[in-house]
Coordinates of N, CA, C and O in Angstrom, one line a residue:
Q1 N 13.9 0.7 11.6 CA 13.1 -0.1 11.7 C 11.9 0.6 10.2 O 11.8 0.5 9.3
K2 N 11.2 1.5 10.5 CA 10.4 2.7 10.1 C 11.1 3.5 8.1 O 10.3 2.9 7.3
L3 N 12.1 3.8 9.1 CA 13.3 4.0 7.3 C 13.5 3.2 6.1 O 12.6 3.3 5.6
I4 N 13.7 1.7 6.5 CA 13.3 1.0 6.1 C 12.0 -0.1 4.9 O 12.3 0.4 3.8
D5 N 11.4 0.3 6.2 CA 10.0 0.3 5.2 C 9.8 1.2 4.9 O 9.3 1.2 3.3
E6 N 9.7 2.9 4.7 CA 9.9 3.7 3.5 C 10.0 3.2 2.8 O 10.0 3.8 1.6
I7 N 11.5 3.4 2.5 CA 12.6 2.4 1.8 C 11.6 1.2 0.6 O 11.9 1.6 -0.4
L8 N 11.2 0.3 1.3 CA 10.7 -1.0 0.1 C 9.9 -0.1 -0.2 O 9.1 -0.8 -1.2
E9 N 9.0 0.8 0.8 CA 7.3 0.6 -0.6 C 7.9 2.4 -1.1 O 7.2 2.1 -2.3
L10 N 8.9 3.2 -1.1 CA 9.2 3.7 -2.3 C 9.9 2.9 -3.3 O 9.8 3.4 -4.4
L11 N 11.1 1.8 -3.1 CA 11.1 0.6 -4.1 C 10.2 0.4 -5.3 O 10.1 0.4 -6.3
W12 N 8.9 0.4 -4.4 CA 7.7 -0.6 -4.7 C 7.1 0.1 -5.6 O 7.0 0.1 -7.3
S13 N 7.0 1.1 -5.0 CA 6.3 2.5 -6.2 C 7.1 3.2 -7.4 O 6.9 3.0 -8.3
L14 N 8.7 2.7 -7.3 CA 9.4 3.5 -8.2 C 9.4 2.3 -9.5 O 9.4 2.8 -10.4
R15 N 9.3 1.1 -8.9 CA 9.7 0.0 -9.8 C 7.8 0.2 -10.7 O 7.8 -0.9 -11.7
E16 N 6.8 0.7 -10.4 CA 5.4 0.8 -10.3 C 5.2 1.5 -11.3 O 5.0 1.4 -12.7
K17 N 6.4 2.8 -11.7 CA 6.4 4.1 -12.9 C 7.9 3.4 -13.4 O 8.2 4.0 -14.3
G18 N 8.8 2.3 -13.8 CA 9.6 1.9 -14.6 C 10.5 2.1 -14.0 O 11.8 2.2 -14.9
S19 N 11.0 2.1 -12.8 CA 12.7 3.0 -12.7 C 13.2 2.1 -11.2 O 12.9 1.2 -11.0
K20 N 14.5 2.1 -11.2 CA 15.3 0.9 -10.8 C 16.7 2.1 -10.3 O 17.6 1.4 -9.9
S21 N 16.0 3.4 -10.3 CA 17.3 4.2 -10.2 C 17.7 3.8 -9.2 O 17.1 4.6 -8.0
Y22 N 18.6 3.7 -8.3 CA 19.3 3.9 -6.5 C 19.2 5.7 -6.2 O 19.0 6.2 -5.7
S23 N 19.4 6.5 -7.5 CA 20.3 8.2 -7.3 C 18.3 8.8 -7.5 O 18.3 9.5 -6.6
K24 N 17.5 8.9 -7.7 CA 16.3 8.6 -7.7 C 15.6 8.0 -6.8 O 15.1 8.9 -5.6
L25 N 16.1 7.1 -5.4 CA 15.6 6.2 -4.4 C 16.0 7.7 -4.0 O 15.4 8.0 -3.0
I26 N 17.4 7.9 -3.8 CA 17.8 8.8 -2.4 C 17.8 10.2 -2.8 O 17.5 10.8 -2.0
D27 N 17.1 10.5 -4.1 CA 16.7 11.6 -4.1 C 15.3 11.8 -3.5 O 15.1 12.7 -3.2
D28 N 13.9 10.7 -3.8 CA 13.0 10.6 -3.5 C 12.7 10.8 -1.7 O 11.7 11.2 -1.0
I29 N 13.9 9.9 -1.1 CA 13.5 9.5 0.7 C 14.3 10.5 1.4 O 13.3 11.0 2.2
K30 N 14.8 11.0 0.7 CA 15.3 12.5 1.6 C 15.5 12.7 2.8 O 15.4 13.1 3.8
D31 N 16.6 11.6 3.4 CA 16.8 11.2 5.3 C 18.3 11.1 4.8 O 18.7 9.8 3.6
I32 N 18.7 11.7 5.5 CA 20.8 11.5 5.3 C 20.6 9.7 6.3 O 22.1 9.6 5.6
N33 N 19.6 9.1 6.4 CA 20.4 7.5 7.3 C 20.4 6.9 5.8 O 20.2 5.4 6.4
A34 N 19.8 7.3 4.7 CA 19.3 6.5 3.9 C 20.4 5.7 2.8 O 20.3 4.2 3.7
P35 N 21.5 6.6 3.4 CA 23.1 5.2 2.7 C 23.0 3.9 3.5 O 22.9 3.2 2.7
E36 N 23.2 4.5 4.6 CA 23.1 3.1 5.4 C 22.2 2.4 5.9 O 22.2 0.9 6.0
A37 N 20.9 3.1 5.8 CA 19.9 1.5 5.6 C 19.9 1.0 4.5 O 19.7 -0.5 5.2
I38 N 20.2 1.6 3.5 CA 20.1 0.8 2.0 C 21.3 -0.7 2.3 O 21.3 -1.9 1.4
R39 N 22.5 -0.3 2.9 CA 23.2 -1.0 2.9 C 23.3 -2.2 4.0 O 23.2 -3.4 3.5
K40 N 22.4 -1.6 5.5 CA 21.8 -2.7 6.1 C 21.2 -4.3 5.7 O 20.4 -5.3 5.5
M41 N 20.0 -3.3 4.3 CA 19.2 -3.9 3.7 C 19.1 -5.0 2.8 O 19.4 -6.1 2.6
E42 N 20.8 -4.9 2.0 CA 21.6 -5.4 1.6 C 21.9 -6.8 2.0 O 22.1 -7.9 1.5
K43 N 22.2 -6.1 3.4 CA 23.5 -7.0 4.1 C 22.4 -8.2 4.8 O 22.1 -9.4 4.6
A44 N 20.9 -8.0 4.3 CA 19.9 -8.3 5.1 C 19.4 -9.7 3.9 O 18.2 -10.5 4.5
G45 N 19.5 -9.2 2.7 CA 18.6 -9.6 1.3 C 17.7 -8.9 0.6 O 16.8 -9.5 0.2
L46 N 17.0 -8.2 1.5 CA 15.9 -7.5 1.4 C 15.9 -7.3 -0.4 O 15.2 -7.0 -1.2
I47 N 17.3 -6.7 -0.4 CA 18.0 -5.5 -2.3 C 18.8 -6.3 -2.5 O 20.0 -6.7 -1.9
S48 N 18.7 -5.5 -4.0 CA 20.4 -5.9 -4.6 C 20.5 -4.3 -5.0 O 19.9 -3.9 -5.6
V49 N 21.5 -4.0 -4.8 CA 22.2 -2.5 -5.3 C 23.6 -2.5 -6.4 O 24.3 -3.1 -6.0
T50 N 23.3 -2.4 -7.8 CA 24.8 -2.7 -8.6 C 24.6 -1.3 -9.6 O 24.3 -0.9 -10.3
D51 N 24.9 -0.2 -9.0 CA 26.1 0.8 -10.0 C 24.9 1.2 -9.1 O 24.3 1.8 -8.1
D52 N 24.2 2.1 -10.8 CA 22.8 2.9 -9.7 C 21.3 2.1 -9.9 O 20.6 2.8 -10.6
T53 N 21.4 1.1 -9.9 CA 20.5 -0.4 -10.4 C 19.4 -1.0 -8.7 O 20.7 -0.7 -8.0
I54 N 18.7 -0.4 -8.3 CA 18.6 -1.1 -7.1 C 17.7 -1.8 -7.4 O 17.0 -1.1 -7.6
E55 N 17.3 -3.4 -6.9 CA 16.0 -4.1 -6.9 C 16.3 -4.6 -5.8 O 16.5 -5.2 -4.9
L56 N 14.3 -5.1 -5.4 CA 14.2 -6.1 -4.2 C 14.4 -7.5 -4.6 O 14.2 -8.1 -5.9
N57 N 15.4 -8.2 -3.7 CA 15.3 -9.7 -3.7 C 13.8 -10.3 -3.5 O 12.7 -9.2 -2.1
E58 N 13.4 -11.8 -3.2 CA 12.5 -12.1 -2.5 C 11.3 -11.8 -1.9 O 10.5 -11.5 -1.4
K59 N 12.8 -12.1 -0.5 CA 12.9 -11.0 0.5 C 12.2 -10.0 0.9 O 10.9 -9.6 1.3
G60 N 12.6 -9.3 -0.5 CA 12.3 -7.5 0.0 C 10.7 -7.8 -0.5 O 9.9 -6.7 -0.1
E61 N 10.9 -8.1 -1.9 CA 9.9 -8.5 -2.4 C 8.2 -8.4 -1.7 O 7.5 -7.8 -1.7
I62 N 8.5 -9.2 -0.8 CA 7.8 -10.0 0.2 C 6.8 -8.7 0.7 O 5.4 -8.8 1.7
R63 N 7.8 -8.2 1.5 CA 7.7 -7.1 2.4 C 7.1 -6.0 1.9 O 6.5 -5.8 2.5
A64 N 8.0 -5.5 0.5 CA 7.8 -4.0 0.1 C 6.1 -4.3 -0.3 O 5.2 -3.4 -0.7
R65 N 5.6 -5.8 -1.2 CA 4.4 -5.8 -1.3 C 3.2 -5.9 0.0 O 2.0 -4.6 -0.6
D66 N 3.3 -6.3 0.8 CA 2.3 -6.0 2.0 C 3.0 -5.0 2.6 O 1.8 -4.3 2.9
L67 N 3.4 -4.1 2.3 CA 3.4 -3.1 3.2 C 3.0 -1.4 2.2 O 2.2 -1.1 3.4
T68 N 2.9 -1.7 1.0 CA 2.2 -1.3 -0.2 C 0.8 -1.2 0.2 O -0.1 -0.6 0.0
R69 N 0.6 -3.0 0.1 CA -0.7 -2.9 0.6 C -1.1 -2.9 1.4 O -2.7 -2.1 1.8
R70 N -0.6 -2.9 2.5 CA -1.4 -2.1 3.6 C -1.8 -0.4 4.2 O -2.4 -0.2 4.3
H71 N -1.2 0.3 3.2 CA -0.7 1.6 3.0 C -2.1 1.6 2.1 O -2.4 3.1 2.8
R72 N -2.2 1.3 1.1 CA -3.0 1.8 0.1 C -4.3 0.8 0.0 O -5.5 2.3 0.2
L73 N -4.5 0.3 1.2 CA -6.0 -0.5 1.9 C -6.4 1.2 2.8 O -7.5 1.3 3.2
A74 N -5.3 1.5 3.7 CA -5.8 1.9 5.3 C -6.2 3.5 4.3 O -6.9 4.2 4.5
E75 N -5.4 4.3 2.9 CA -5.7 5.2 2.4 C -7.5 5.5 2.5 O -7.8 5.9 2.1
R76 N -7.4 3.8 2.0 CA -9.3 3.7 1.3 C -9.8 4.3 2.6 O -11.3 4.6 2.4
L77 N -9.1 2.8 3.4 CA -10.5 3.4 4.5 C -11.1 4.6 5.2 O -11.7 5.0 5.7
F78 N -8.9 5.2 5.2 CA -9.1 6.7 5.7 C -10.0 8.3 4.8 O -10.8 8.6 5.3
Y79 N -10.4 7.5 3.6 CA -10.3 8.7 2.6 C -12.3 8.0 2.6 O -12.7 9.3 2.2
D80 N -12.2 6.9 2.1 CA -13.7 6.5 1.6 C -14.8 6.4 2.8 O -15.9 6.9 2.6
V81 N -14.4 5.9 4.0 CA -15.4 5.3 5.0 C -15.5 6.5 5.8 O -15.7 7.1 6.1
L82 N -14.0 6.9 6.7 CA -14.0 7.8 7.8 C -14.2 9.5 7.0 O -14.3 10.2 7.4
E83 N -14.1 9.6 5.5 CA -14.3 10.6 4.7 C -12.4 11.9 4.8 O -13.3 13.0 5.4
V84 N -12.0 11.5 5.3 CA -11.2 11.8 6.1 C -9.8 12.8 4.7 O -10.1 12.0 3.3
G85 N -9.6 14.1 4.4 CA -9.0 14.3 3.3 C -7.5 13.6 2.7 O -7.4 12.9 3.8
M86 N -7.7 13.7 1.5 CA -6.5 13.5 0.4 C -5.1 13.5 1.4 O -4.5 11.7 1.6
E87 N -4.9 14.2 2.1 CA -3.5 14.7 2.8 C -3.3 13.7 3.9 O -2.3 13.2 4.4
E88 N -4.7 13.6 4.5 CA -4.8 13.7 6.1 C -4.4 12.1 6.6 O -4.0 11.2 6.5
S89 N -5.1 11.6 4.9 CA -5.2 9.6 4.3 C -3.8 9.4 4.2 O -3.7 8.6 4.7
E90 N -3.1 10.2 3.3 CA -1.7 10.0 3.3 C -1.2 9.5 4.4 O -0.3 9.1 4.6
F91 N -1.3 10.7 5.4 CA 0.0 10.5 6.2 C -0.6 9.7 7.7 O 0.1 8.9 7.9
A92 N -1.9 8.9 7.8 CA -2.6 8.3 8.4 C -2.4 7.0 8.4 O -1.7 5.8 9.1
A93 N -2.4 7.0 6.7 CA -2.0 5.6 6.2 C -0.4 5.0 6.5 O 0.0 4.1 6.9
C94 N -0.2 6.0 6.1 CA 1.7 6.3 6.5 C 1.6 5.6 8.4 O 3.0 4.9 8.2
E95 N 1.3 6.4 8.5 CA 1.9 5.5 10.7 C 0.8 4.1 10.6 O 1.6 3.7 11.1
I96 N 0.0 4.2 10.0 CA -0.9 2.8 10.9 C -0.4 1.7 9.5 O -0.5 0.2 10.4
E97 N 0.3 1.8 8.6 CA 0.5 0.4 7.3 C 2.1 -0.4 8.5 O 2.8 -1.5 8.2
H98 N 2.4 0.7 9.7 CA 3.8 -0.4 10.4 C 2.8 -0.8 11.0 O 3.2 -2.0 11.8
F99 N 1.5 -1.1 11.8 CA 1.1 -1.7 12.5 C 0.6 -2.5 12.2 O -0.6 -3.5 13.4
L100 N -0.3 -2.7 11.4 CA -1.8 -3.7 10.8 C -1.2 -5.2 10.8 O 0.3 -5.7 9.8
S101 N -1.9 -5.8 11.3 CA -1.8 -7.7 10.8 C -1.9 -7.9 10.0 O -3.3 -7.1 9.2
P102 N -1.6 -8.8 9.4 CA -2.2 -9.7 7.8 C -3.6 -9.3 8.1 O -4.5 -9.6 7.3
S103 N -3.8 -10.6 9.5 CA -5.7 -10.5 9.8 C -6.0 -9.3 9.8 O -7.3 -9.5 9.3
V104 N -6.2 -8.3 10.1 CA -6.3 -6.9 10.5 C -6.8 -6.5 8.7 O -8.0 -6.1 8.4
T105 N -5.6 -6.5 8.1 CA -5.2 -5.9 6.8 C -6.0 -6.8 6.0 O -7.1 -6.0 4.8
D106 N -6.4 -8.3 6.1 CA -7.7 -8.4 5.6 C -8.9 -8.5 5.9 O -10.1 -8.3 5.0
S107 N -8.9 -8.2 6.8 CA -9.9 -7.6 7.1 C -10.6 -6.1 6.7 O -12.2 -6.1 6.6
V108 N -9.8 -4.9 6.7 CA -9.8 -3.7 6.8 C -10.3 -4.0 4.9 O -11.0 -3.6 4.0
C109 N -9.7 -4.8 4.3 CA -9.9 -5.3 2.7 C -11.6 -5.7 2.5 O -11.9 -5.9 1.4
S110 N -11.8 -7.0 2.9 CA -12.8 -7.6 3.0 C -14.1 -6.3 3.4 O -15.2 -6.1 2.7
F111 N -13.8 -5.5 4.1 CA -15.0 -4.7 4.5 C -15.0 -3.7 3.5 O -16.6 -3.1 3.6
L112 N -14.2 -3.8 2.8 CA -14.1 -2.4 2.1 C -14.3 -2.7 0.5 O -14.3 -1.8 -0.5
G113 N -15.0 -4.5 -0.1 CA -15.0 -5.1 -0.7 C -14.2 -5.1 -2.4 O -14.4 -5.0 -2.8
H114 N -12.7 -5.6 -1.2 CA -11.4 -5.7 -2.5 C -11.1 -4.7 -3.4 O -11.3 -5.1 -4.1
P115 N -11.1 -3.9 -2.6 CA -10.8 -2.4 -3.4 C -9.5 -2.8 -4.6 O -7.9 -3.4 -4.2
P116 N -9.8 -2.3 -5.9 CA -8.5 -2.8 -7.1 C -7.8 -1.7 -6.9 O -6.4 -2.1 -7.3
T117 N -8.2 -0.5 -7.0 CA -7.0 0.8 -6.6 C -6.6 1.4 -5.2 O -8.4 1.6 -4.7
C118 N -6.0 2.4 -4.8 CA -5.9 3.3 -3.9 C -6.7 4.6 -4.6 O -7.3 5.0 -5.3
P119 N -6.8 5.7 -2.8 CA -7.9 6.4 -4.0 C -6.7 8.0 -4.7 O -7.3 8.5 -5.0
H120 N -5.5 7.5 -5.0 CA -4.8 8.0 -5.8 C -5.0 7.3 -7.4 O -4.0 7.6 -8.2
S121 N -5.2 5.7 -7.9 CA -5.9 4.7 -8.3 C -4.7 4.5 -9.0 O -4.2 3.8 -10.0
K122 N -3.6 4.2 -7.7 CA -2.2 3.0 -7.6 C -3.1 1.4 -6.9 O -4.3 1.4 -6.6
P123 N -2.6 0.4 -7.7 CA -3.1 -0.9 -8.1 C -3.0 -1.7 -6.4 O -2.0 -0.7 -5.7
I124 N -4.0 -1.8 -5.6 CA -3.5 -2.5 -4.3 C -3.3 -3.8 -4.8 O -4.1 -4.9 -5.2
P125 N -1.8 -4.7 -4.4 CA -1.7 -6.1 -4.5 C -2.6 -6.5 -3.7 O -3.0 -6.7 -2.0
R126 N -3.3 -8.0 -4.1 CA -4.3 -8.4 -4.4 C -3.9 -9.4 -2.8 O -3.0 -9.5 -2.9
G127 N -4.2 -10.0 -1.7 CA -4.3 -10.4 -1.0 C -5.1 -11.9 -1.2 O -5.7 -12.1 -1.7
K128 N -4.8 -12.4 0.8 CA -5.4 -14.1 0.3 C -7.2 -13.9 0.3 O -7.8 -15.1 0.0
C129 N -7.0 -12.7 1.3 CA -8.7 -12.6 1.4 C -9.4 -12.3 0.1 O -10.1 -12.4 -0.3
C130 N -9.1 -11.8 -0.8 CA -9.0 -11.6 -2.1 C -9.4 -12.8 -3.2 O -10.4 -12.7 -3.9
S131 N -8.2 -13.8 -3.5 CA -8.6 -15.1 -3.9 C -9.3 -15.9 -3.1 O -10.0 -17.0 -4.5
K132 N -10.2 -16.1 -2.4 CA -11.3 -16.7 -1.7 C -12.6 -16.2 -2.8 O -13.2 -17.2 -3.6
Y133 N -12.5 -15.0 -3.5 CA -13.6 -15.4 -4.0 C -13.5 -15.7 -5.5 O -13.6 -14.8 -6.4
G134 N -12.2 -15.7 -6.2 CA -11.8 -16.3 -7.6 C -11.8 -15.0 -8.3 O -11.4 -13.9 -7.2
K135 N -11.0 -15.5 -9.6 CA -10.1 -14.7 -10.3 C -12.0 -14.2 -11.1 O -11.9 -14.8 -11.7
K136 N -11.9 -12.5 -11.2 CA -13.0 -12.2 -12.0 C -12.1 -10.8 -12.6 O -11.3 -10.6 -12.3
P137 N -12.6 -10.4 -14.1 CA -12.4 -9.5 -14.5 C -12.8 -8.2 -14.2 O -13.7 -8.4 -13.0
K138 N -11.4 -7.4 -13.7 CA -11.5 -6.7 -13.4 C -12.3 -5.0 -13.3 O -13.0 -4.8 -12.2
N139 N -13.3 -5.0 -14.4 CA -14.5 -4.8 -14.8 C -15.9 -5.3 -13.0 O -16.3 -4.4 -12.7
K140 N -15.5 -6.1 -13.6 CA -16.4 -7.0 -11.7 C -15.9 -6.7 -11.1 O -16.8 -6.3 -10.0
I141 N -14.9 -6.6 -10.6 CA -14.5 -6.2 -9.4 C -14.9 -5.1 -9.5 O -15.5 -4.4 -7.8
D142 N -14.2 -3.8 -10.2 CA -14.9 -2.5 -10.1 C -15.9 -2.6 -9.3 O -16.8 -0.8 -8.7
E143 N -17.3 -3.1 -10.4 CA -18.9 -2.5 -10.4 C -19.6 -3.1 -8.8 O -19.6 -2.7 -8.0
E144 N -18.7 -4.8 -8.2 CA -18.6 -4.6 -6.9 C -18.0 -3.8 -5.9 O -18.8 -3.2 -5.0
Y145 N -16.8 -3.1 -6.3 CA -16.7 -2.2 -5.1 C -17.4 -1.0 -4.6 O -17.9 -0.8 -3.9
R146 N -18.1 -0.8 -6.6 CA -19.0 0.6 -6.7 C -20.0 0.5 -5.7 O -20.2 1.3 -5.1
K147 N -20.2 -1.1 -6.0 CA -21.7 -0.8 -5.0 C -21.6 -1.3 -3.5 O -22.0 -0.6 -3.3
R148 N -20.9 -2.1 -3.6 CA -20.1 -1.9 -2.4 C -20.3 -0.6 -1.1 O -20.5 -0.5 0.1
K149 N -19.5 0.2 -2.4 CA -19.1 2.0 -1.5 C -20.5 2.7 -1.4 O -20.6 2.9 -0.4
A150 N -21.5 2.4 -2.1 CA -22.5 3.1 -2.3 C -23.3 2.4 -1.1 O -23.3 3.5 -0.2
L151 N -23.4 0.9 -0.8 CA -24.1 0.2 0.2 C -23.3 1.4 1.8 O -23.9 1.0 3.0
Q152 N -21.9 1.1 2.0 CA -21.2 1.9 3.3 C -22.0 3.1 3.2 O -22.1 3.6 4.3
N153 N -21.9 4.0 2.0 CA -22.4 5.4 2.6 C -23.4 5.9 2.8 O -24.1 6.5 3.6
K154 N -24.2 4.9 2.4 CA -25.9 4.4 3.5 C -25.7 4.2 4.3 O -26.5 5.2 4.8
L155 N -25.1 3.5 4.7 CA -25.3 2.8 6.1 C -25.1 4.2 7.0 O -25.4 4.5 8.3
L156 N -23.3 4.4 6.7 CA -22.9 6.1 7.0 C -23.6 6.6 7.1 O -23.9 7.2 8.3
I157 N -24.1 7.4 6.4 CA -25.7 8.4 6.6 C -26.9 7.7 6.9 O -27.2 8.8 8.1
R158 N -27.2 7.0 7.3 CA -28.2 6.5 8.2 C -27.4 6.3 9.9 O -28.4 6.9 10.8
R159 N -26.4 6.3 9.3 CA -25.6 6.4 11.4 C -25.7 7.4 12.2 O -25.8 7.4 13.1
V160 N -25.5 8.8 11.0 CA -25.9 10.1 11.6 C -26.9 10.5 12.0 O -27.6 10.3 11.3
P161 N -27.3 10.9 13.8 CA -27.7 11.7 13.9 C -29.0 12.9 13.3 O -28.6 13.5 12.7

């Protein structure tokens, strides 16, 4: 299951870069079990593979989007709020993304002020909690995020004895 999740997340990331290459996915995943996992994913209707092209199907798209959202929000939480280094934030986010429920994910997103990007500047897919506040221009979201982050930093500093 974890390997399938990692493949879905990598597919999302590769697609953001404009790639749908099966061979690129295999090179990046670096797991000898990946081809078998991909066959299972195709059989389950998560993906479609044609020659060297691999694409997410609707079911895979939803799951990959949710995994990516959880991962990138977890990175923001660890890096921004808990002040964990970038590398450790990435590792911790990779572990926790498999266990966050939708309601906890929305709570983390709301707590963080609905950040538009992860610490690596990759876009965080929006959630239902984000749509409660209506569609705002990106610069307004960024401004609100910076204000929320500044407030969180003040609150964190005040909590330290």
